[in-house]
C-alpha positions as CSV (number, residue, x, y, z in Angstrom):
1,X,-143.3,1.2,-169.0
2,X,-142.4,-2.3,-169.7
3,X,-140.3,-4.4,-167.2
4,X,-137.2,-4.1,-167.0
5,X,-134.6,-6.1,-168.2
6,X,-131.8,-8.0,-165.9
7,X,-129.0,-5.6,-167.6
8,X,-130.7,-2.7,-166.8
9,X,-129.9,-0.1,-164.1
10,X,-132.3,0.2,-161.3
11,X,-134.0,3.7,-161.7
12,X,-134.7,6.0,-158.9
13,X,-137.8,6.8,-160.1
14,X,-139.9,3.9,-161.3
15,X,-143.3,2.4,-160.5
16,X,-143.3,0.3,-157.5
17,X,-145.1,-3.1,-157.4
18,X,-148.8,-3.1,-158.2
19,X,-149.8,-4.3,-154.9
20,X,-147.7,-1.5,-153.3
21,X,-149.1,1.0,-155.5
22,X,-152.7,0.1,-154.9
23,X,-151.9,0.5,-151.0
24,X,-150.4,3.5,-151.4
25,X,-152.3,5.2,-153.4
26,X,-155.1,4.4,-151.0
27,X,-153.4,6.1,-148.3
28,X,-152.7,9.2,-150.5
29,X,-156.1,9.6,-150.9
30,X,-157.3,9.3,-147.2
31,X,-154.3,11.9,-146.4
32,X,-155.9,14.0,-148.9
33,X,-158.7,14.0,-146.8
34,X,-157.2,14.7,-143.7
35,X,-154.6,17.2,-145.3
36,X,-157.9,19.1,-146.2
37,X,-158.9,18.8,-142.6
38,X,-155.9,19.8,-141.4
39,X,-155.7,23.4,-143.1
40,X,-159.2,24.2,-141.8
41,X,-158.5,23.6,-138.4
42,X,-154.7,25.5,-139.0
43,X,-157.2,28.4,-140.1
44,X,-160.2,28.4,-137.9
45,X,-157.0,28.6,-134.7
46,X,-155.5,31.5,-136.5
47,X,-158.5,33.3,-136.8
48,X,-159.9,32.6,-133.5
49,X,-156.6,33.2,-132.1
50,X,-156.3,36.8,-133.7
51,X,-160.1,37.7,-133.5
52,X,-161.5,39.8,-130.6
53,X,-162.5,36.0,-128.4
54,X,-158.6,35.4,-128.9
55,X,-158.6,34.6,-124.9
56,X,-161.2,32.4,-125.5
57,X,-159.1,30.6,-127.4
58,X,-156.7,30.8,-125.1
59,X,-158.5,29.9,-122.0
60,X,-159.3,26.8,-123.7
61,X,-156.3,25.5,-124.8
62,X,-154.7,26.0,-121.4
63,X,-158.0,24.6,-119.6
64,X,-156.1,21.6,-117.2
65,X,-158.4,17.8,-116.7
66,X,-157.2,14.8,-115.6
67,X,-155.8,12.9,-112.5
68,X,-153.0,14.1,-110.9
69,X,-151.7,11.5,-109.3
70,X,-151.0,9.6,-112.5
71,X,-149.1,12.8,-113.8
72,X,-152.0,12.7,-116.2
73,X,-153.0,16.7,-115.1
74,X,-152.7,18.1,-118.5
75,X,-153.7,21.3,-120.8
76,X,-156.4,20.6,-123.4
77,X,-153.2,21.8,-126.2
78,X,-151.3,18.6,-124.1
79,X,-153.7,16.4,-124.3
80,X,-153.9,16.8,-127.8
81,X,-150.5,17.1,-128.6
82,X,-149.5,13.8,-126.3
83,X,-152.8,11.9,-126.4
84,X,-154.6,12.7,-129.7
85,X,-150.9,12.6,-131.8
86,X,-150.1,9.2,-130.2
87,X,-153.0,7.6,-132.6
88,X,-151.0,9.3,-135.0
89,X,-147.8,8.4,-134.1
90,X,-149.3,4.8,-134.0
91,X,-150.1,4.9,-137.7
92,X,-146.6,6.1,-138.3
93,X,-145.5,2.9,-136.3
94,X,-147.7,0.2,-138.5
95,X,-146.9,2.1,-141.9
96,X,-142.9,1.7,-141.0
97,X,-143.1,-1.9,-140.2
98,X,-145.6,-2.4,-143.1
99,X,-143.0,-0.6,-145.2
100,X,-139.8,-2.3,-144.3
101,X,-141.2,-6.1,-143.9
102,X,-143.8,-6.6,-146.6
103,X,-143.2,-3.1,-148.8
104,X,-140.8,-1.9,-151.3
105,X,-138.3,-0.9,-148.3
106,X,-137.4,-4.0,-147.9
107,X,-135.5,-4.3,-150.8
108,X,-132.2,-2.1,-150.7
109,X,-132.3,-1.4,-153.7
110,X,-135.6,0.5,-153.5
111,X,-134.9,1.8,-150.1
112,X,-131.5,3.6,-151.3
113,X,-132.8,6.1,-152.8
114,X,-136.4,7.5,-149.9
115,X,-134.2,7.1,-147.2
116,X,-130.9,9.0,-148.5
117,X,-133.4,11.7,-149.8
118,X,-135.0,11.7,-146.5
119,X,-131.3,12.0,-144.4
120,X,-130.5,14.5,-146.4
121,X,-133.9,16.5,-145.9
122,X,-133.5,16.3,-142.2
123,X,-129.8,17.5,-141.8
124,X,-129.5,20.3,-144.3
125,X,-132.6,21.9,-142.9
126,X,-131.0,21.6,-139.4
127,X,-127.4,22.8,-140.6
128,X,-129.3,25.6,-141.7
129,X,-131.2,26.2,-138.8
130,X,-127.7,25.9,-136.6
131,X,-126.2,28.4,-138.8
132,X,-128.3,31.1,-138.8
133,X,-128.8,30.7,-134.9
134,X,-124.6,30.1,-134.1
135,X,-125.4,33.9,-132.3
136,X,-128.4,33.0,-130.6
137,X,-127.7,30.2,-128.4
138,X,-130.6,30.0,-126.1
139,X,-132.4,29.3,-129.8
140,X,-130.7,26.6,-131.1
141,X,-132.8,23.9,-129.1
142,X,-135.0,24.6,-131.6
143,X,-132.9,22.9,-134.7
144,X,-135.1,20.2,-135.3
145,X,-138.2,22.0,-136.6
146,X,-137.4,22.3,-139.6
147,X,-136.5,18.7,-140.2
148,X,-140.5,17.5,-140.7
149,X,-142.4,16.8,-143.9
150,X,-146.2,17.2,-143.3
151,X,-147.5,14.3,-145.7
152,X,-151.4,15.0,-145.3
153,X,-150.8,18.9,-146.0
154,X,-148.4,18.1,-149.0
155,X,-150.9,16.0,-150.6
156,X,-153.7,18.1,-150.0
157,X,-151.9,20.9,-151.8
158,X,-151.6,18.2,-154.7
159,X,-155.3,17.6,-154.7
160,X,-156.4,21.5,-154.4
161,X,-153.9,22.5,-157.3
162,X,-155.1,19.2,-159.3
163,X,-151.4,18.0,-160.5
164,X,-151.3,15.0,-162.3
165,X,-147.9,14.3,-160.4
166,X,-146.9,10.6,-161.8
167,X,-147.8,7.5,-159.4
168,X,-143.5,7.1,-158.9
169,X,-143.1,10.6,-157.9
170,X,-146.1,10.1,-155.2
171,X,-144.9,7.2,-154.0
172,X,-141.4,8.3,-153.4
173,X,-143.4,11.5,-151.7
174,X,-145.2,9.2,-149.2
175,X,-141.7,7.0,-148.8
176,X,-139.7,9.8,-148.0
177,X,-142.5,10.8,-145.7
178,X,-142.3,7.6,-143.7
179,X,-138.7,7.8,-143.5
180,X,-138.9,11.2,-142.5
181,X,-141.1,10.4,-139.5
182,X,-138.8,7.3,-138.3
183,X,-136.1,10.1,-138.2
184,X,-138.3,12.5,-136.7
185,X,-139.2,10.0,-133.8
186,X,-136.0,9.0,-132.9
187,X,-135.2,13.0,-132.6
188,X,-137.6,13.5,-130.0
189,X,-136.4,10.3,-128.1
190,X,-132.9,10.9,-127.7
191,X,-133.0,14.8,-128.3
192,X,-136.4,15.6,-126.5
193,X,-135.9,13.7,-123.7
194,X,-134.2,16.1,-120.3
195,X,-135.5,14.2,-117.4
196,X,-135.8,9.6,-117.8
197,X,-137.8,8.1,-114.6
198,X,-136.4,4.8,-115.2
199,X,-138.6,3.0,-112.9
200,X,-141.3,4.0,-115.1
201,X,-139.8,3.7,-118.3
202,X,-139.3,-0.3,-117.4
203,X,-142.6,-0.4,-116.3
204,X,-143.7,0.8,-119.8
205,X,-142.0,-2.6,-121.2
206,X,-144.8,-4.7,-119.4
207,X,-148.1,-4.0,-121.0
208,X,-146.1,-3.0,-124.6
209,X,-145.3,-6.8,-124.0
210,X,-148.1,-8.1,-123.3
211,X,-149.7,-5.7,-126.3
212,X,-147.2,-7.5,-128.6
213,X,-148.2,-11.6,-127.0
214,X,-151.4,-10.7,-127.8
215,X,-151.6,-9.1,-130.9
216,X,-148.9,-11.6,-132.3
217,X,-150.5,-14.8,-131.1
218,X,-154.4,-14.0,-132.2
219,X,-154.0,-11.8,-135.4
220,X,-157.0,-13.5,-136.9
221,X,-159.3,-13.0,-133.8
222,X,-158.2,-9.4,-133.5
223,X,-158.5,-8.7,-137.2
224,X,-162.0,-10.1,-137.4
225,X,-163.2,-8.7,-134.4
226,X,-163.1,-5.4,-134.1
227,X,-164.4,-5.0,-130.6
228,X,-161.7,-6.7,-129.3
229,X,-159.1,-4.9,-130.9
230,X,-160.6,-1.7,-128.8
231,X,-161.9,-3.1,-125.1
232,X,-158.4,-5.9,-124.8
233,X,-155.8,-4.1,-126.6
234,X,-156.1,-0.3,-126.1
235,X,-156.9,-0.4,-122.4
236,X,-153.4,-1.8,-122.4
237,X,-151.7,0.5,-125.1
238,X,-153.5,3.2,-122.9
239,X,-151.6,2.1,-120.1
240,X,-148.3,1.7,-122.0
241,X,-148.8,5.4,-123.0
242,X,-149.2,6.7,-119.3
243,X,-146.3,4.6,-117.8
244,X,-144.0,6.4,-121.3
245,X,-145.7,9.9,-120.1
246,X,-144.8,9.3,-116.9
247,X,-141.2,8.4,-117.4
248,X,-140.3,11.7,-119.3
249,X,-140.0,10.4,-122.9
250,X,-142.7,11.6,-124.7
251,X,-145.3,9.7,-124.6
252,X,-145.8,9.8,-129.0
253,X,-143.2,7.2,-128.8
254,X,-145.6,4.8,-127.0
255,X,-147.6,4.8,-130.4
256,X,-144.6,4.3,-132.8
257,X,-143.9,1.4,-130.1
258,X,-147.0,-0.5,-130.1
259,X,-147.7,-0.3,-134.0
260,X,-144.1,-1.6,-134.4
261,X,-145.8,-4.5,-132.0
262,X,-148.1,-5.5,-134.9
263,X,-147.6,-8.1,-137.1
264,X,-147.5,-7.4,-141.0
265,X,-147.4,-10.9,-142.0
266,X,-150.6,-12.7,-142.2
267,X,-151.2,-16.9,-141.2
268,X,-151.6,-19.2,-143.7
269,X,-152.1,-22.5,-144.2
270,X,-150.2,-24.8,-141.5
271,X,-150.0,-22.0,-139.9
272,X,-146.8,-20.3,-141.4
273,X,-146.5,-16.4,-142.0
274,X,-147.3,-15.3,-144.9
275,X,-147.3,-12.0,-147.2
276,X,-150.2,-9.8,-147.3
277,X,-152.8,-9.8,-149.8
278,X,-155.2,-7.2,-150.6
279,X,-158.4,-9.3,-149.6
280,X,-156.2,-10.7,-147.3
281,X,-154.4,-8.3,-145.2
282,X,-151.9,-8.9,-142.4
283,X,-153.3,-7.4,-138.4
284,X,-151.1,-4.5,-138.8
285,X,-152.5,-3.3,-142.5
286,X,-156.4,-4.0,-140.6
287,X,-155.8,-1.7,-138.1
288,X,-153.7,0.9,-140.6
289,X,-157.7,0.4,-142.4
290,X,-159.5,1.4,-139.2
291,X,-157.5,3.8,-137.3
292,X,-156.1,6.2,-139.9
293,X,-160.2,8.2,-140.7
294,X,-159.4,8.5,-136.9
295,X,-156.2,9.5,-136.9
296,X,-156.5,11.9,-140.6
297,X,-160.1,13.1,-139.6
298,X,-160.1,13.4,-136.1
299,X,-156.6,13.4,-133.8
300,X,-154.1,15.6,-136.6
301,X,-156.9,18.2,-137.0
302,X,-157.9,18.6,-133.4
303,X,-153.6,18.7,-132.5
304,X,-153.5,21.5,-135.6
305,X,-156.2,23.6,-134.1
306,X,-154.7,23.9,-130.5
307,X,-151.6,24.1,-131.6
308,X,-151.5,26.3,-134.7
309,X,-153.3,29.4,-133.2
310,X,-150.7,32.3,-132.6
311,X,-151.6,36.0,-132.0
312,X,-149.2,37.4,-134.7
313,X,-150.1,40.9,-133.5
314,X,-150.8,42.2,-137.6
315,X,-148.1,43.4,-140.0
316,X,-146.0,45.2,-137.4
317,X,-145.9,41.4,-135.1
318,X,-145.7,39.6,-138.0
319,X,-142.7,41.9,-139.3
320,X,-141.0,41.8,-136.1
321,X,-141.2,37.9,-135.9
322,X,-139.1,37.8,-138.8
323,X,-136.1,39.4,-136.6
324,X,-135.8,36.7,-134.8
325,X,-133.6,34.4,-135.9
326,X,-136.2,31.2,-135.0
327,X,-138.1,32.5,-137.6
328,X,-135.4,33.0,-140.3
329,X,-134.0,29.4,-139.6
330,X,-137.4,27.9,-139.6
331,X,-138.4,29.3,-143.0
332,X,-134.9,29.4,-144.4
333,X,-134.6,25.3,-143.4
334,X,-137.8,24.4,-144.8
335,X,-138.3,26.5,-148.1
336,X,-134.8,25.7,-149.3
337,X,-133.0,23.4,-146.8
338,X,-135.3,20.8,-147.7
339,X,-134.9,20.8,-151.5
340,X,-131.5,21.3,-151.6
341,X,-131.0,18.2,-148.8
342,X,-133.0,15.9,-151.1
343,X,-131.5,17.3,-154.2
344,X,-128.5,16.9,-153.2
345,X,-128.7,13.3,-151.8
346,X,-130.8,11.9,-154.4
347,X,-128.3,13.0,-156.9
348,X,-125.3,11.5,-155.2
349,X,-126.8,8.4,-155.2
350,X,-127.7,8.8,-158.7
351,X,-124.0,9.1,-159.4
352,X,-122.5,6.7,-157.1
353,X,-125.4,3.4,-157.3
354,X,-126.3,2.0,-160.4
355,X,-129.6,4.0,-159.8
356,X,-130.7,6.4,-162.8
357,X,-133.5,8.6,-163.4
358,X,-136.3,7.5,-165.1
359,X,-136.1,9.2,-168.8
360,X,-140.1,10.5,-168.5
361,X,-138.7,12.3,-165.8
362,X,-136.6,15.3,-165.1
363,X,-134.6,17.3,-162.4
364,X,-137.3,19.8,-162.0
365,X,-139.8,17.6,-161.2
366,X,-138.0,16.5,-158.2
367,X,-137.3,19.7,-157.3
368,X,-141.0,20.8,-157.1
369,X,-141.5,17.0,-154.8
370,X,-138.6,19.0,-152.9
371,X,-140.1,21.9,-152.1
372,X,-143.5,19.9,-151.5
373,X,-141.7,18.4,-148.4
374,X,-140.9,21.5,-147.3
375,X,-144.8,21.6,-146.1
376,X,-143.7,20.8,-142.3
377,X,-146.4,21.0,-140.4
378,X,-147.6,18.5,-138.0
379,X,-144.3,17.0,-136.7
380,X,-142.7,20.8,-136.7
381,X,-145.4,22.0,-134.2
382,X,-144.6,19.6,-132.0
383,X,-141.0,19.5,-132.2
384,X,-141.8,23.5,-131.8
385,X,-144.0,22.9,-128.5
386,X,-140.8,20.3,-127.0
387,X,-138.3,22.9,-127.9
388,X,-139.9,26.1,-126.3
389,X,-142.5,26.9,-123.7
390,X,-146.1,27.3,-125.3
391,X,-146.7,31.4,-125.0
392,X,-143.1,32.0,-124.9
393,X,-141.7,34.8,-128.0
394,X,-139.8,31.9,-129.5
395,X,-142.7,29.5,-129.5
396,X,-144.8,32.0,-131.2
397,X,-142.2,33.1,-133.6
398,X,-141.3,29.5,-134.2
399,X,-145.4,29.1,-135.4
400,X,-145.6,32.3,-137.5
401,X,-142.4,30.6,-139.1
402,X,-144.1,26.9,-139.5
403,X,-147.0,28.6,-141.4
404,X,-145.3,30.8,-143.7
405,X,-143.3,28.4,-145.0
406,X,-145.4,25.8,-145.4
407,X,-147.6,28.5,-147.0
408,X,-144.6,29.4,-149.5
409,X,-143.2,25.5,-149.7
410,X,-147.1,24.6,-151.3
411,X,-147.1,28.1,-154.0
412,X,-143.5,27.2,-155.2
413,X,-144.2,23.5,-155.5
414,X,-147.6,24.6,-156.8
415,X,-146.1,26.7,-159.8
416,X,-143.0,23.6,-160.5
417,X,-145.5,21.1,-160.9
418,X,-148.9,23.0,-162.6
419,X,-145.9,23.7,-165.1
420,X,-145.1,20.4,-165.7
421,X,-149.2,19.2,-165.7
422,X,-148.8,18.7,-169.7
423,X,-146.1,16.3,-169.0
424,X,-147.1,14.3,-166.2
425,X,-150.5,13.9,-168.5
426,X,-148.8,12.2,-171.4
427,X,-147.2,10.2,-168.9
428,X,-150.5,9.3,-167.1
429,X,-152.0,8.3,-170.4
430,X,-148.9,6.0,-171.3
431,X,-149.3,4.1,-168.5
432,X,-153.4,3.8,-168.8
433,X,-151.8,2.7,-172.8
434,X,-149.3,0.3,-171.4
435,X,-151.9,-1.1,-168.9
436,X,-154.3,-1.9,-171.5
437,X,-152.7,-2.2,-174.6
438,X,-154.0,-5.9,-176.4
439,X,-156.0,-6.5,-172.8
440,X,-153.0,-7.9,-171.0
441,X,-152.1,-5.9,-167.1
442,X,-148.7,-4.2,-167.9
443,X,-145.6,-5.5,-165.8
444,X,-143.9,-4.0,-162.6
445,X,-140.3,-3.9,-162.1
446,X,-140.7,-7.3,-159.6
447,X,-143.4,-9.0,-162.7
448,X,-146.7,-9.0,-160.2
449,X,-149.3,-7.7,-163.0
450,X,-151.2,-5.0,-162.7
């Protein structure tokens, strides 16, 4: 695992630079966290839901707060799936900027590869969805549901089945990830959005400007103290998400917005912008630090819970959900559209770029990574709840879909990779070799030691 020479190809697959690595791997293991979280709450819904207090459940979901005259009247499942999701949506927002300013997506050569896998595991799952529903027109609104990769479920499948997955092929998980949700927002922008109050919507540019003056001319104020961060800057994100709400673009896309408002670079000396460090992060890594236990532990799980739970109705509902061509496209998108899509790209690449495989790894490793992004969770149920009305046959069926194949994405990657554990051991203990080998930190591709 020694760097690579000037002659040599770029490989798809290779470790990234030590500092990205330690960053990411950080944020694998808070997702793993929240993952966890995530598939309780999924569970707890689905057994409330189906349970004899199922109208309980119910009753609480659809229970309406708020004040009307702000358009701000909203179901509990709403609130949650436009308030609670926005802090999500926000992390999305700092990790994309974070990723193409100061991470390894900034170099094109390192981007190639995530974001042609992540293309193609948004449009084959789509073209598949669109096929199976050419019959069914009132149902192909719902194409874009398969197109999500859950990140915090597909890593907490990793950490229950214990897979010693290699560092390169986790870090092209999470970058494909991040890709995938850029696609994913711009989806429910320009797809998602029927009705645009344009007064509104210009409105909205105010305080997201006056977020961004702020935050870009006192990073060091804002970074140190914490308290300022939350009584200056989210009173006015909170505004910039009721003015987007307001206008008919969902309001999710006020959080991608305002974490794109952050600044990655840090100040230095003289006052010129610098790159990130690790003990001295840039505002928008800070924030990434104290919003995402929020966002993992407390927002994604709360959205899961009230939006998860579905009265399948036993075998016979559950049967008769799979007639319905929602379903079908759903599960067929997800369970094979996705693997195929980044198959399928990824090896194009590899055949028309100087980008090669790395020779530790094989085909069938990337396959299993495949089907692990077939674990479309989050992002699905939303897309679900913006395609068809909550209670409606198709938003049910479109649920029951979600879960089963995310349920059968995790047990197919689970048997691919537990196969290949011996492997990705060996290769685990060459790199602890490589890394301490005479005493010296082994060399990344760009030479930062590790």
């Amino acid at each position: 695992m020694s760097e690579l020479q000037p002659n040599q190809p770029k490989r798809a697959f290779s470790r990234s630079s030590w500092l990205e690595y330690q960053r990411l791997s950080e944020i694998l293991r808070k997702e793993t966290v929240g993952g966890i979280l995530l598939i309780i709450a999924a569970a707890l819904a689905l057994i409330w839901a189906n349970s004899p207090f199922a109208d309980s459940y119910f009753a609480l979901r659809d229970f309406e707060f708020g004040y009307e005259p702000w358009h701000l009247k909203l179901s509990v499942g709403h609130w949650a799936a436009d308030g609670l999701l926005a802090i999500f949506f926000f992390l999305v927002g700092l990790e994309l900027k974070r990723e193409f300013v100061a991470g390894d997506l900034r170099s094109p050569s390192r981007a190639i590869v995530p974001v042609a896998a992540a293309a193609g595991g948004v449009i084959v799952p789509a073209l598949i969805y669109v096929l199976v529903n050419l019959n069914s027109p009132e149902t192909l609104r719902g194409w874009a549901i398969p197109t999500a990769t859950d990140i915090a479920f597909a890593v907490a499948v990793l950490a229950v089945i214990s897979s010693h997955l290699p560092s390169a092929l986790r870090i092209f998980l999470l970058t494909l990830a991040v890709v995938d949700d850029l696609i994913a927002i711009a989806i429910i922008a320009f797809f998602y959005t029927e009705e645009v109050e344009f007064t509104f919507l210009l409105l909205t540019l105010v305080p997201l400007a006056l977020f961004a003056f702020l935050a870009q001319k006192n990073p060091k104020f804002f970074g140190k103290k914490t308290p300022a961060a939350w009584f200056i800057l989210l009173p006015i994100g909170f505004v910039a998400w009721a003015l987007m709400h307001a206008s008919g673009v969902h309001a999710t896309v006020a959080g991608v917005l305002l974490g794109f408002m952050v600044p990655v670079l840090r100040i230095g000396k003289g006052g010129k912008s610098v790159m990130p460090k690790p003990n001295k992060p840039g505002l928008a890594e800070t924030f990434e630090h104290r919003f995402r236990p929020l966002s993992a532990g407390v927002a994604v799980p709360v959205f899961a819970f009230f939006s998860a739970g579905v009265a399948i109705g036993g075998v016979e509902g559950f049967v008769s959900a799979f007639s319905d061509p929602v379903t079908l496209g759903i599960v067929l998108g997800l369970v094979l559209g996705k693997p195929i899509g980044i198959l399928l790209t990824t090896w194009i690449v590899t055949k028309t770029t100087k980008a090669t495989m790395d020779p530790d790894l094989r085909w069938v490793d990337l396959l299993g990574v495949g089907l692990l992004a077939g674990v479309g969770f989050t992002v699905s149920l939303l897309v679900n709840d913006l395609s068809f009305p909550q209670g409606s046959p198709e938003n049910d069926h479109a649920k029951v879909a979600i879960l089963a194949a995310s349920l059968t994405a995790a047990i197919l990657a689970t048997v691919i990779l537990r196969s290949r554990n011996k492997r990705y051991r060996r290769i685990e203990e060459a790199e602890k070799v490589d890394a301490n080998q005479d005493g010296i930190p082994d060399l990344f591709e760009d030479g930062n030691r590790r």
